[in-house]
Amino acid sequence: MTFTATITSLGQKGEGVAEIDGRKVYVPLALPGEVIELDAEGGRGTLVSLTTPSPNRIEPFCPHFGACGGCQLQHMDRPSYEAFKTALVETPLHFAGIDAKVGRFIDASGNGRRRATMHARKEGSGYMRLRSHQVHDLDACPILVPGLARAPEIARAVMLAIGEADIAFTATLTGLDVAVRTEKKQARAERLMPLMGRFKLARLALNGEMVLQAQQPIVEMGRARVELPIGSFLQATAAAETILADYVAEAAGKSKAVADLFCGVGPFALRLAETRPVYAADNDKAGILALDKARRFTKNLREITARPRDLFREPLTRYELDAFDAVVLDPPRAGAQAQVEQLSMSKVKTIIMVACDAKTFARDAAILIGGGYGMENLVAVDQFVHSTHIEIAATFRR
């Protein structure tokens, strides 16, 4: 049915919220204060037309916006955009009983996203359509670094070669690292081989196994050059990695003994080791090996003790932690509950947390505060521009 309604607020997914017959209806692409015509079914609405547009509405810069689900917020002016994203950080903290405000909102878009995952399907190659499991066919994506300009074309070539697949792209110093995943058991790696020369790829992998490699994909981290393992984690933009690493170094100050937990391939550990020894741990064994190799081939670094360890099942104990002046945490979306519970009972003076999920960050922050830590220097680092994701950094001190 079609209704006329006023948008009262924005939901966590950036959708406008209207009330119709006593129920909340969520409408993508609508802004607070707007009077709209919408089609509604249950709690889901579709914008039909704008009767009264918001003064905060701007023209999206991408012609695919509204159909492609990769971005949700291109129609918001800058003040509204920053306010919305700041609330994504502050609201979960409020519900966790923490009265904290974001001190800085940092644009970390840089030259664009150096990582992207596209989907190759019969209907096209690109990102999923808004509120759909169907793919929106892309010719280009303007939020990516120039090195990923041919990503949609490569995804289409993968589709023609082996059928439906998901393709993860990473732009590196030595070229594109392309990792293909498919559920087709009959997918033949040799069908992908011509893509190496055609697109001048650095490496091509299928379901976690290397197909061909022309050059080892390499990224810089401080003084070090790191050889990326297949499928390894990397911050979405190079700018965000640098901003977060600078934050970590400043917060660590003159701490002499530092642990970097959930260290990945070492974006923090390698920089911290320029001035002090570092203990680094992560359950990603390939990432730990890449970090250790980078350490060995980088001049003038202090010792990095890199260990594979499942910090969810086997967190460092409060007694192990007491050997460190500062601890850096950069967990995945699930957060670091088991580890922060041990930290809350430790004697560590400084804890620096980087997080990509606001709800689990709020939960973990509450545990640390309950253990006697105070939170300071809360910042929002916007590397997932025009989406409803935000990176967070905060420092906890006794």
mmCIF file of N, CA and C in Angstrom, residues 104 244-255 258 272 276 325-328 349-353 376-377 393-397:
data_model
loop_
_atom_site.group_PDB
_atom_site.id
_atom_site.type_symbol
_atom_site.label_atom_id
_atom_site.label_comp_id
_atom_site.label_asym_id
_atom_site.label_seq_id
_atom_site.Cartn_x
_atom_site.Cartn_y
_atom_site.Cartn_z
ATOM 1 N N ARG A 104 36.979 13.445 18.194
ATOM 2 C CA ARG A 104 37.368 13.808 16.830
ATOM 3 C C ARG A 104 36.702 12.876 15.839
ATOM 4 N N LEU A 244 45.343 5.308 12.260
ATOM 5 C CA LEU A 244 45.211 4.447 13.435
ATOM 6 C C LEU A 244 46.578 4.111 14.032
ATOM 7 N N ALA A 245 47.556 3.869 13.169
ATOM 8 C CA ALA A 245 48.906 3.564 13.667
ATOM 9 C C ALA A 245 49.494 4.758 14.403
ATOM 10 N N ASP A 246 49.271 5.962 13.888
ATOM 11 C CA ASP A 246 49.744 7.169 14.579
ATOM 12 C C ASP A 246 49.044 7.334 15.924
ATOM 13 N N TYR A 247 47.746 7.034 15.946
ATOM 14 C CA TYR A 247 46.989 7.110 17.208
ATOM 15 C C TYR A 247 47.598 6.142 18.234
ATOM 16 N N VAL A 248 47.836 4.897 17.795
ATOM 17 C CA VAL A 248 48.375 3.873 18.694
ATOM 18 C C VAL A 248 49.744 4.291 19.227
ATOM 19 N N ALA A 249 50.606 4.785 18.341
ATOM 20 C CA ALA A 249 51.949 5.180 18.768
ATOM 21 C C ALA A 249 51.907 6.320 19.777
ATOM 22 N N GLU A 250 51.034 7.295 19.534
ATOM 23 C CA GLU A 250 50.932 8.428 20.453
ATOM 24 C C GLU A 250 50.385 7.983 21.810
ATOM 25 N N ALA A 251 49.374 7.115 21.791
ATOM 26 C CA ALA A 251 48.788 6.647 23.051
ATOM 27 C C ALA A 251 49.762 5.768 23.830
ATOM 28 N N ALA A 252 50.561 4.991 23.111
ATOM 29 C CA ALA A 252 51.541 4.133 23.783
ATOM 30 C C ALA A 252 52.647 4.958 24.427
ATOM 31 N N GLY A 253 52.910 6.148 23.863
ATOM 32 C CA GLY A 253 53.888 7.045 24.456
ATOM 33 C C GLY A 253 55.245 6.399 24.616
ATOM 34 N N LYS A 254 55.789 6.464 25.823
ATOM 35 C CA LYS A 254 57.118 5.921 26.096
ATOM 36 C C LYS A 254 57.065 4.540 26.738
ATOM 37 N N SER A 255 55.931 3.878 26.610
ATOM 38 C CA SER A 255 55.815 2.523 27.172
ATOM 39 C C SER A 255 56.925 1.636 26.632
ATOM 40 N N VAL A 258 55.324 -3.514 25.170
ATOM 41 C CA VAL A 258 54.008 -3.386 24.529
ATOM 42 C C VAL A 258 53.600 -4.720 23.921
ATOM 43 N N LEU A 272 55.433 0.149 15.942
ATOM 44 C CA LEU A 272 55.839 0.272 17.339
ATOM 45 C C LEU A 272 57.262 -0.238 17.549
ATOM 46 N N ARG A 276 60.768 0.210 20.200
ATOM 47 C CA ARG A 276 60.714 -0.633 21.399
ATOM 48 C C ARG A 276 60.413 -2.079 20.996
ATOM 49 N N ASP A 325 53.579 -2.731 29.797
ATOM 50 C CA ASP A 325 53.131 -1.390 30.187
ATOM 51 C C ASP A 325 51.893 -0.968 29.409
ATOM 52 N N ALA A 326 51.820 -1.417 28.144
ATOM 53 C CA ALA A 326 50.708 -1.037 27.272
ATOM 54 C C ALA A 326 50.299 -2.232 26.422
ATOM 55 N N VAL A 327 49.010 -2.311 26.141
ATOM 56 C CA VAL A 327 48.461 -3.375 25.291
ATOM 57 C C VAL A 327 47.591 -2.737 24.221
ATOM 58 N N VAL A 328 47.808 -3.173 22.980
ATOM 59 C CA VAL A 328 47.002 -2.730 21.845
ATOM 60 C C VAL A 328 46.058 -3.861 21.459
ATOM 61 N N LYS A 349 48.928 -0.533 32.525
ATOM 62 C CA LYS A 349 48.573 0.873 32.734
ATOM 63 C C LYS A 349 47.772 1.461 31.584
ATOM 64 N N THR A 350 48.111 1.067 30.358
ATOM 65 C CA THR A 350 47.494 1.679 29.176
ATOM 66 C C THR A 350 46.980 0.601 28.230
ATOM 67 N N ILE A 351 45.729 0.717 27.828
ATOM 68 C CA ILE A 351 45.128 -0.173 26.835
ATOM 69 C C ILE A 351 44.618 0.688 25.690
ATOM 70 N N ILE A 352 45.017 0.351 24.484
ATOM 71 C CA ILE A 352 44.599 1.099 23.293
ATOM 72 C C ILE A 352 43.749 0.165 22.449
ATOM 73 N N MET A 353 42.492 0.528 22.265
ATOM 74 C CA MET A 353 41.593 -0.343 21.523
ATOM 75 C C MET A 353 41.167 0.282 20.214
ATOM 76 N N GLU A 376 39.557 7.582 27.488
ATOM 77 C CA GLU A 376 39.869 8.929 27.001
ATOM 78 C C GLU A 376 40.166 8.883 25.504
ATOM 79 N N ASN A 377 40.165 10.079 24.906
ATOM 80 C CA ASN A 377 40.539 10.258 23.502
ATOM 81 C C ASN A 377 39.771 9.317 22.575
ATOM 82 N N ALA A 393 38.600 4.272 17.800
ATOM 83 C CA ALA A 393 39.814 4.117 18.597
ATOM 84 C C ALA A 393 39.614 4.827 19.933
ATOM 85 N N ALA A 394 40.105 4.218 20.991
ATOM 86 C CA ALA A 394 40.005 4.812 22.325
ATOM 87 C C ALA A 394 41.150 4.313 23.191
ATOM 88 N N THR A 395 41.488 5.094 24.203
ATOM 89 C CA THR A 395 42.554 4.741 25.136
ATOM 90 C C THR A 395 41.970 4.586 26.528
ATOM 91 N N PHE A 396 42.429 3.542 27.213
ATOM 92 C CA PHE A 396 41.983 3.263 28.585
ATOM 93 C C PHE A 396 43.208 3.276 29.492
ATOM 94 N N ARG A 397 43.100 4.023 30.585
ATOM 95 C CA ARG A 397 44.250 4.128 31.500
ATOM 96 C C ARG A 397 43.800 3.924 32.942
#
